[in-house]
Coordinates of C-alpha atoms and ligand atoms in Angstrom, one line a residue:
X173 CA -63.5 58.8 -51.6
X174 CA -62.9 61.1 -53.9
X175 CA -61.2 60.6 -57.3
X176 CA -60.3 63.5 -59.5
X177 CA -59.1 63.8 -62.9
X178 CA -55.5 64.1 -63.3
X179 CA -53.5 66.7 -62.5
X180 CA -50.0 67.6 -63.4
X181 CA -47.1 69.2 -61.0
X182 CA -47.6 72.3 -63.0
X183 CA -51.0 72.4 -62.0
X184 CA -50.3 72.1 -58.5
X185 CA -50.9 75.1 -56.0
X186 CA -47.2 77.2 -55.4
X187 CA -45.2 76.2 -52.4
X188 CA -42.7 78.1 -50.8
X189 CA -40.7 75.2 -50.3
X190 CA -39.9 75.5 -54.2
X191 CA -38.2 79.2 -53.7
X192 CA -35.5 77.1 -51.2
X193 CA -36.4 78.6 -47.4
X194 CA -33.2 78.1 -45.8
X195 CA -34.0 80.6 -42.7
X196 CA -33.0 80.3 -39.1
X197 CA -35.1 81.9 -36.7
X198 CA -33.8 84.1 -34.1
X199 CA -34.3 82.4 -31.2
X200 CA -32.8 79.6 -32.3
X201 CA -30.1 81.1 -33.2
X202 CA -29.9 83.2 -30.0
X203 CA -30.1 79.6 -28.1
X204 CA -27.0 78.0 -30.1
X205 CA -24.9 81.1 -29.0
X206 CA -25.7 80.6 -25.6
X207 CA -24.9 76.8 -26.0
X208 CA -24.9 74.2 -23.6
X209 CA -25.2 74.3 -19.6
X210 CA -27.1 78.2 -19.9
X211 CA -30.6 77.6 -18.9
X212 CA -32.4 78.8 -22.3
X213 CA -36.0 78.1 -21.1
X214 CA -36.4 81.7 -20.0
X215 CA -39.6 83.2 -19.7
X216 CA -41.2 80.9 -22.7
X217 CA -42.4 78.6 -20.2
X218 CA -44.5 81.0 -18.5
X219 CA -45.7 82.6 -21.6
X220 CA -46.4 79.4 -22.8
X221 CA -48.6 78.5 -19.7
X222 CA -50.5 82.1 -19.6
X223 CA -51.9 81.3 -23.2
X224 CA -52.8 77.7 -22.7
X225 CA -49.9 77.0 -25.6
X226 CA -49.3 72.9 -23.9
X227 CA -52.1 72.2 -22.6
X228 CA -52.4 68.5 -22.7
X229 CA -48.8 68.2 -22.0
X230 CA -46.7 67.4 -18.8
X231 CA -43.3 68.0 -17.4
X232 CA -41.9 68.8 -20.8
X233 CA -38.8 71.6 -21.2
X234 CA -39.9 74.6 -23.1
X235 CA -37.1 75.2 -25.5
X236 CA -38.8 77.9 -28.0
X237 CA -42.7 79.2 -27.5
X238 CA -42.6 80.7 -31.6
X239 CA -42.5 78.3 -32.7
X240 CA -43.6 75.4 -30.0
X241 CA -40.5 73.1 -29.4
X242 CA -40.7 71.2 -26.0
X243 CA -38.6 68.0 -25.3
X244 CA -39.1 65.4 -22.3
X245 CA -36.5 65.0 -19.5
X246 CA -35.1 61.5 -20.0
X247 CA -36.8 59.7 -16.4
X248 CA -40.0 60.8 -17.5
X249 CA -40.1 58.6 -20.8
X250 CA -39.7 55.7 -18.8
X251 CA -42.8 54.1 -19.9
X252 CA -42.6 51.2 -22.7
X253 CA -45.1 53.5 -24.5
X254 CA -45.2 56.7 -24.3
X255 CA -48.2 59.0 -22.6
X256 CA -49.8 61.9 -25.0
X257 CA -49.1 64.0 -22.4
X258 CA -45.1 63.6 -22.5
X259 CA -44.5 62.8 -26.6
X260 CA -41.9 66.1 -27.7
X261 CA -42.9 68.7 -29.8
X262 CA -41.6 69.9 -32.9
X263 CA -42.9 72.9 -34.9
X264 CA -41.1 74.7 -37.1
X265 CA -44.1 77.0 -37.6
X266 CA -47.4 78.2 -36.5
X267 CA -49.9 75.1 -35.6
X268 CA -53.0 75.4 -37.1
X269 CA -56.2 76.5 -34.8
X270 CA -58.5 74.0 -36.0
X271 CA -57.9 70.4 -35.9
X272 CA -61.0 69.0 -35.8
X273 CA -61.2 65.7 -38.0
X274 CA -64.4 67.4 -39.3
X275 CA -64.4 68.2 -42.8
X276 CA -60.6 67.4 -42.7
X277 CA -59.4 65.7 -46.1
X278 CA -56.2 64.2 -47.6
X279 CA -55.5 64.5 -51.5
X280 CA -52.5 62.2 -53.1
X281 CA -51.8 63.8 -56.1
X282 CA -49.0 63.7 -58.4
X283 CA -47.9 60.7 -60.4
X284 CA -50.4 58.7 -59.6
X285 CA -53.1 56.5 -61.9
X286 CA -56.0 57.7 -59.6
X287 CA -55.4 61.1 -57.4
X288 CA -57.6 61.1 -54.3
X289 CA -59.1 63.2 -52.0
X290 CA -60.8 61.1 -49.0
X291 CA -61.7 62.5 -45.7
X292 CA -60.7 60.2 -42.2
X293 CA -63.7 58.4 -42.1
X294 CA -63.0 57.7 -45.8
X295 CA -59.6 56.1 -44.8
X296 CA -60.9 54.3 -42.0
X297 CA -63.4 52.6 -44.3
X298 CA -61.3 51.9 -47.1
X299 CA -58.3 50.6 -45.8
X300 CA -57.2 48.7 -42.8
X301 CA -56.8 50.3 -39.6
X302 CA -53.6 49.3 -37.6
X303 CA -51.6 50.1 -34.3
X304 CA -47.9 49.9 -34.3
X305 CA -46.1 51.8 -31.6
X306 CA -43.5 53.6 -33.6
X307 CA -40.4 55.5 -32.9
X308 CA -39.9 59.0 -33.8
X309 CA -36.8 60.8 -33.2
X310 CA -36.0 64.2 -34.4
X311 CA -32.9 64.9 -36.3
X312 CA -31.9 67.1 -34.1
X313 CA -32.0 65.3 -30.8
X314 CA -28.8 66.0 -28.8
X315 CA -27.9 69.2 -31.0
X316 CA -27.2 70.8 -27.3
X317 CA -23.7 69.3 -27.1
X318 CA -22.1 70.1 -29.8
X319 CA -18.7 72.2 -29.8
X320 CA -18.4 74.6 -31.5
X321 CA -22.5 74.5 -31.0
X322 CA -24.9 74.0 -34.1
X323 CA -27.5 76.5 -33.7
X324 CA -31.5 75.4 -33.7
X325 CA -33.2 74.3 -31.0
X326 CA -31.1 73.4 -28.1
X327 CA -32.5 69.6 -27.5
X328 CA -30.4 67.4 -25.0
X329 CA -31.8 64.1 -24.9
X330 CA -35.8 64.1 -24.6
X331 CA -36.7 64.8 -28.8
X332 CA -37.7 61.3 -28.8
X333 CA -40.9 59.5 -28.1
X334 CA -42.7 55.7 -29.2
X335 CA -45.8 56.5 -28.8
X336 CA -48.6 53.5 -30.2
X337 CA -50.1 55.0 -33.5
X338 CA -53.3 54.3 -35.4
X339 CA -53.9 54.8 -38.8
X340 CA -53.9 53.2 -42.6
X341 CA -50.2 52.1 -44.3
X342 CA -49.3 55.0 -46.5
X343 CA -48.4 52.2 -49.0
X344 CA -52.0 50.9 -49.3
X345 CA -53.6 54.5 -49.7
X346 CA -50.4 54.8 -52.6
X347 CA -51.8 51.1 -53.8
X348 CA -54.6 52.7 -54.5
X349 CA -53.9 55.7 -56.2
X350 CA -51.8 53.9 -58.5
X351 CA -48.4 54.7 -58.8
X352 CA -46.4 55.7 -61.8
X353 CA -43.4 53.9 -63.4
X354 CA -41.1 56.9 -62.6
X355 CA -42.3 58.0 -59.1
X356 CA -39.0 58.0 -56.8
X357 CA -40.0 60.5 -53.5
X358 CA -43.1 61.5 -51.8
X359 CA -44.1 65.2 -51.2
X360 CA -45.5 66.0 -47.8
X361 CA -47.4 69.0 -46.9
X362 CA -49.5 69.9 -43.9
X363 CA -51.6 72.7 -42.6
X364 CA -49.8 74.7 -40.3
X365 CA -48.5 78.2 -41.0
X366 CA -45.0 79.8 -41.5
X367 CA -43.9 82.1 -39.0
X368 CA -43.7 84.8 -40.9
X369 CA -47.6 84.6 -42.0
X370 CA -46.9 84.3 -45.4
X371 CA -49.9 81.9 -46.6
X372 CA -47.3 81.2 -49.5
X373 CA -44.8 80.1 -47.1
X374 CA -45.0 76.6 -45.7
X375 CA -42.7 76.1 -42.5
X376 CA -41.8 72.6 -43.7
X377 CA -42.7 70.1 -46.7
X378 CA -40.6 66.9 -46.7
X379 CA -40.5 64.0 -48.2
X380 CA -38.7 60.3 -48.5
X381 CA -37.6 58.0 -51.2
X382 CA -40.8 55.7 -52.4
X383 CA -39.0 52.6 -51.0
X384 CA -39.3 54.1 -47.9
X385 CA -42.6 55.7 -48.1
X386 CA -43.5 51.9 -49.3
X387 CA -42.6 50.3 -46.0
X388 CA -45.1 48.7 -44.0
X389 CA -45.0 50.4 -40.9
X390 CA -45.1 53.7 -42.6
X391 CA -48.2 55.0 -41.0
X392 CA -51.2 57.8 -41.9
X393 CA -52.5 58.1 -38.3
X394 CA -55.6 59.7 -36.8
X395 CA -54.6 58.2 -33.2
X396 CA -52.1 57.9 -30.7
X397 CA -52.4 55.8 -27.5
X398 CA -56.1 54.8 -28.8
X399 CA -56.9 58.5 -28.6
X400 CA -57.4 61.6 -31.3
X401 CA -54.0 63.2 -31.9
X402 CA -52.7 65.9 -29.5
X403 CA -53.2 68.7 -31.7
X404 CA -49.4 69.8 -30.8
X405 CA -48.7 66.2 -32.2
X406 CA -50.6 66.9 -36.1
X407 CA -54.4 66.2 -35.4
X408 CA -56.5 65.2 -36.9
X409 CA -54.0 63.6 -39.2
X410 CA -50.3 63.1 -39.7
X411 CA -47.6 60.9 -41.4
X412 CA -45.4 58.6 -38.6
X413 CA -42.5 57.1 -40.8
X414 CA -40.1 55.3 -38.2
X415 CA -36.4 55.3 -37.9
X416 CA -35.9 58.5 -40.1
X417 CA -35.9 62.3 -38.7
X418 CA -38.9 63.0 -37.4
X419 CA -39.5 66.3 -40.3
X420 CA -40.2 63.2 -42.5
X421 CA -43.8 63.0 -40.6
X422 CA -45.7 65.4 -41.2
X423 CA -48.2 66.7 -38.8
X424 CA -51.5 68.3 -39.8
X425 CA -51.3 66.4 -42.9
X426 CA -53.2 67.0 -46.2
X427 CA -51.7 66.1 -49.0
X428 CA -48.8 63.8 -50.3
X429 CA -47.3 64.5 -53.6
X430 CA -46.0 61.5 -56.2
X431 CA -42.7 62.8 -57.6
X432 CA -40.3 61.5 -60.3
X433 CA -37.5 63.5 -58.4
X434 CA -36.2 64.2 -55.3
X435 CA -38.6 66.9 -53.4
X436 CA -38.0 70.7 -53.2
X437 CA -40.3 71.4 -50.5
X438 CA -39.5 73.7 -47.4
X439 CA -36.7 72.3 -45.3
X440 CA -35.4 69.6 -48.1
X441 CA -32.5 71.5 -49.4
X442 CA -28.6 71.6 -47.6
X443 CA -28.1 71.9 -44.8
X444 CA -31.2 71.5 -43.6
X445 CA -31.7 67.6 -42.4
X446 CA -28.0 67.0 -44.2
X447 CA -24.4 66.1 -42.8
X448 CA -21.8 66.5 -45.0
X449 CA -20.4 63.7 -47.0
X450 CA -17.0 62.8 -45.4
X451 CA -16.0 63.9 -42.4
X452 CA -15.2 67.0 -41.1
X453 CA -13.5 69.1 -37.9
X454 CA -15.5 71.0 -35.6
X455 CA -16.3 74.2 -36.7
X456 CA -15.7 74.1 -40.4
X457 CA -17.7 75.8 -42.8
X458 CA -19.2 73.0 -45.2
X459 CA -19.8 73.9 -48.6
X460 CA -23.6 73.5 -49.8
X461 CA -23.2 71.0 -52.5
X462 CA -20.9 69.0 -49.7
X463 CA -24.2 68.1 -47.9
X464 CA -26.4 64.6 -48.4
X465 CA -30.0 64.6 -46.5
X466 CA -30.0 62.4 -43.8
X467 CA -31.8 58.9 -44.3
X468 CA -32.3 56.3 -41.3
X469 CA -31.2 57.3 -37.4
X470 CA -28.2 55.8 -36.1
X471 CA -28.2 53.2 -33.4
X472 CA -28.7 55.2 -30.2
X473 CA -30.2 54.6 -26.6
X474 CA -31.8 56.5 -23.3
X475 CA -31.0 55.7 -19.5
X476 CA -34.8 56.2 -18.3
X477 CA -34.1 55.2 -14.7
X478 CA -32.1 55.9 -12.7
X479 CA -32.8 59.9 -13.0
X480 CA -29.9 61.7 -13.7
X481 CA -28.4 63.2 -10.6
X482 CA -30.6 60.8 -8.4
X483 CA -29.5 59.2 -5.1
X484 CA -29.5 55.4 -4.8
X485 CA -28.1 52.6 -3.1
X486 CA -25.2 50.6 -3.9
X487 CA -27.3 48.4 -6.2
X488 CA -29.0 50.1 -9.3
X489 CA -32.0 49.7 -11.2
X490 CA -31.1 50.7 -14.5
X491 CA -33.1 50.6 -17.7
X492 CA -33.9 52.3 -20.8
X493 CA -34.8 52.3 -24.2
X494 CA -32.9 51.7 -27.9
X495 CA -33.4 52.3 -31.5
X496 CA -31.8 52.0 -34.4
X497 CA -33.4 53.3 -37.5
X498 CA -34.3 51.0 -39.9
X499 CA -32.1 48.0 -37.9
X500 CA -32.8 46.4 -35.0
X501 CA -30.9 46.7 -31.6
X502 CA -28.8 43.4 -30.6
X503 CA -26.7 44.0 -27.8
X504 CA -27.0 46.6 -25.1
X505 CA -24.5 47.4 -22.6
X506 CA -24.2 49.5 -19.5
X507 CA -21.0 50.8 -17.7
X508 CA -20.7 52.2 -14.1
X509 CA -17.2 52.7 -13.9
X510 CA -16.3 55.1 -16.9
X511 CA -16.2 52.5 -19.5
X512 CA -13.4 50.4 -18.1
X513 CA -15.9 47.4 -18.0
X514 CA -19.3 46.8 -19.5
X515 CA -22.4 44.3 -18.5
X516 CA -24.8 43.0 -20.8
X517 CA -28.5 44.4 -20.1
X518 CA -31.4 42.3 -21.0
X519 CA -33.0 43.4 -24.0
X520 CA -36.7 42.7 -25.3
X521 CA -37.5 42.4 -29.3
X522 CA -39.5 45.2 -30.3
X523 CA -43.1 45.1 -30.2
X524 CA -43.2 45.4 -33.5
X525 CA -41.1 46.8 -36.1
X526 CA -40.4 50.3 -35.4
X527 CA -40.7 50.0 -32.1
X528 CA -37.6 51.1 -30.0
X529 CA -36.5 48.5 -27.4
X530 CA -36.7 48.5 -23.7
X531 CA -33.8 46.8 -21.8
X532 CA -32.8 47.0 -18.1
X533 CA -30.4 46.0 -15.9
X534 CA -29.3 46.1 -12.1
X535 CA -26.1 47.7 -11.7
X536 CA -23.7 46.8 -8.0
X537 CA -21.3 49.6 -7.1
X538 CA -18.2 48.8 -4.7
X539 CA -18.9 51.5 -2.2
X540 CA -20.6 54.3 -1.4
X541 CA -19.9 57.4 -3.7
X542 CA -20.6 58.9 -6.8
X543 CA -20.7 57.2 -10.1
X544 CA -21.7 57.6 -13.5
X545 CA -24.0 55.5 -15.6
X546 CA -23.5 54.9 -19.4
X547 CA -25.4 53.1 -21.4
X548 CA -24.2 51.9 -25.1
X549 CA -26.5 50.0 -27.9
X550 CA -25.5 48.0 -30.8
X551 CA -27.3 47.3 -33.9
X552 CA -28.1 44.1 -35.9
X553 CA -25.2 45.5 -38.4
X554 CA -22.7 45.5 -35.7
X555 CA -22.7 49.4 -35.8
X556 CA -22.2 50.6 -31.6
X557 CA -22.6 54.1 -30.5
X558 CA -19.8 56.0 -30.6
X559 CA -18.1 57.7 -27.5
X560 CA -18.2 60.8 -28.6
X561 CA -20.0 63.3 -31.0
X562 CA -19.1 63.1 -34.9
X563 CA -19.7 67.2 -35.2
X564 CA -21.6 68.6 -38.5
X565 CA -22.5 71.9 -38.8
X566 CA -26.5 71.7 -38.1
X567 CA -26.0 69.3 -34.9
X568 CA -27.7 66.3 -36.4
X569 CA -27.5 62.8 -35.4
X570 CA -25.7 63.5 -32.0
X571 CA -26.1 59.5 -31.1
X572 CA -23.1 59.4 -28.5
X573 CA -23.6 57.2 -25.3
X574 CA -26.1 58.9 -22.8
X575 CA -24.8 59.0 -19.2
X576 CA -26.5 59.4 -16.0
X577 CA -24.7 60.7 -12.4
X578 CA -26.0 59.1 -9.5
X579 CA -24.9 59.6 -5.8
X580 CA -24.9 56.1 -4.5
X581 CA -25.3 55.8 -0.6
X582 CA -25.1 52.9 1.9
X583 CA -28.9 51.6 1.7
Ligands
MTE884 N1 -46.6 70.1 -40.6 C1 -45.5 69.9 -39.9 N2 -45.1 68.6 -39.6 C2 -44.0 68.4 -38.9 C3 -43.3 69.4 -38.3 C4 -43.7 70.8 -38.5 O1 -43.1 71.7 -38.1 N3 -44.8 70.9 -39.3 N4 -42.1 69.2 -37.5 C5 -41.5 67.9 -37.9 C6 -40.4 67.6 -37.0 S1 -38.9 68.4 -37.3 C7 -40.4 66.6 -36.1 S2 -39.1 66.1 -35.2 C8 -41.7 65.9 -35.8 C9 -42.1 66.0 -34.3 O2 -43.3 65.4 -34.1 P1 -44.0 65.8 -32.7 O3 -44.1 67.3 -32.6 O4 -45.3 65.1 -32.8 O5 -43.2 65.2 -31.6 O6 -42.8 66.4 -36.6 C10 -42.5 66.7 -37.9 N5 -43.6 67.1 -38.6
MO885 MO1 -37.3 67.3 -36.0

């Protein structure tokens, strides 16, 4: 490991993120016009295919192909962990062509006693390896149902994956460095390209508050599922931080900042990752300086099984997964008759802390016919998922009750 003499913000190399990027891209904005119920995966998916764009991947719905944004239908994250294959992707630019852990290295710099450049050997041998499987979420998850829509990348239900990580804390590599008195956020930035192909332009450079960067299951991982990271998913290296928006983690990581204020990087500024501060009606036009970034997830759960629009017999499997942020889930409930009466599922602890929860169920019907399941989780603060969608411009945080139709038959 390499330690080099101090160097001060000023010193560090120009970032984009610092001139305030604020841009929507065109398809994404193309997408929210269309809104929800208007199949928007086009001809990406085919593009995406002809130039080997997800290999590695299966079953997931192309939203984008520039950048890469694919989400998971909701029965095929059934599993308690997740498969590489079927973890979302997120890019909100160009992923970088060579992610080989060769030569790869990862400088903490900033207000620290001892900045750092180590390669991934050098983390493996200097800190301890763990495995937590960890939730990620994107902020965006569910943006496809909001009215008047947000625009951005369409996602219904599937941005969501707990896949088992590998890596060192982030807050023992920070131990290390040494931080200073007045350090409050991390800096994140990572290797992929903006869009435009501006080198000076990153497509995204976030950061969290040190308390949370501080957390033990905050995670710099080289693996997921005992495996080298997907490169879609940030290989060789990447930042998992749990229960917050998944731009918190950055992929293709190289180099975390120590900052004695809040971050400027790409993507950190209103309304980007921000709701505004008191509620507001669908539709209105929120002032900048009316915005807060967004911290933990709400409470918020899937229906894995049965498959939406399956056909079953008059008694259901039903199970699922919930996650809540930095809390824990404590009660999950599942309806089949439009939320006139609720049973209690059986729900596990998580594996760990980060982990989101699996819980299931078996659901009777009275007859033969159609119903719909919904499925509602509850958090150790008493906080439930709400019925319907609290609307904010960007479409963040859509955590109202997922349902599932199911045509039930005599069997
Ligand atoms: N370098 C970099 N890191 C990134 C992103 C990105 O575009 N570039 N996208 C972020 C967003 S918005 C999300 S939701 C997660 C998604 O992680 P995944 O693609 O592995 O599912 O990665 C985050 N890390
Ligand atoms: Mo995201």
């Amino acid at each position: 490991m390499k330690h080099f003499p101090k160097m001060s913000i000023e010193d560090a190399p120009e970032d984009s993120g610092r001139r305030g990027f604020l841009g929507v891209s065109g398809l994404g904005l193309a997408a929210g016009i269309l809104g929800v119920g208007v199949p928007i995966q086009m001809t990406s998916t085919r593009a995406l295919a002809q130039n080997g764009g997800l290999d590695g991947k299966d079953g997931l719905d192309v939203l984008n192909d520039r950048p890469i944004n694919a989400e998971t239908p909701a029965h095929l994250l059934d599993d308690d962990i997740t498969p590489i294959d079927r973890h979302f992707v997120r890019n909100n630019g160009i992923a970088p062509a060579e992610t080989s852990a060769e030569g790869w290295t990862l400088t903490v710099d900033g207000l620290v006693n001892e900045p750092m450049e180590m390669s991934i050997d050098e983390l493996r041998e200097n800190f301890e390896v763990v495995t937590m499987a960890l939730t990620l979420e994107c902020g965006g998850n569910g943006r496809a149902f909001f009215n008047p829509p947000a625009s951005g990348n369409q996602w219904t239900y599937g941005a969501v994956a707990c896949s088992e990580w590998t890596g060192v804390r982030l807050r023992d590599v920070l131990d290390a460095a040494g931080l200073q008195d007045n350090v409050v956020y991390t800096g994140h930035y990572g290797a992929d390209a903006h869009l435009s192909g501006d080198p000076d332009r990153s497509p995204l450079s976030r950061g969290v508050p040190i308390e949370k960067a501080m957390t033990d299951n905050v995670l710099i991982a080289f693996e997921m599922n005992g495996e080298p990271l997907h490169p879609l998913n940030g290989a060789p290296l990447r930042l998992v931080v749990p229960g917050w928006p998944g731009s918190c983690s950055q992929k293709w990581l190289t180099r975390i900042e120590l900052l004695d204020e809040k971050h400027d990087g790409t993507k950190m500024a209103a309304p980007s990752y921000s709701v505004p501060t008191y509620p507001v009606a669908p539709g209105t036009d929120v002032p900048l300086e009316d915005f807060e970034t967004i911290h933990a997830m709400p409470v918020k759960s899937l229906i894995t099984h049965p498959q939406d629009g399956a056909e079953v017999g008059t008694e259901i499997d039903v199970r699922g997964h919930a996650w809540a942020g930095d809390r824990e889930v404590r009660r999950m409930e599942v309806s089949s008759d439009y939320g006139e009466s609720w049973q209690e599922a059986e729900l596990d602890d998580p594996v760990n802390n980060g982990a989101w929860q699996n819980w299931r169920t078996n659901v009777t019907v009275p007859q033969a016919g159609y119903y719909e399941i919904w499925a509602r989780a509850t958090d150790s603060e008493g906080v439930m998922q709400p019925h319907a969608i609290r609307w904010n411009p960007k479409g963040y945080l859509n955590n109202s009750f997922h349902k599932v139709s199911v045509q039930a038959g005599d069997a």
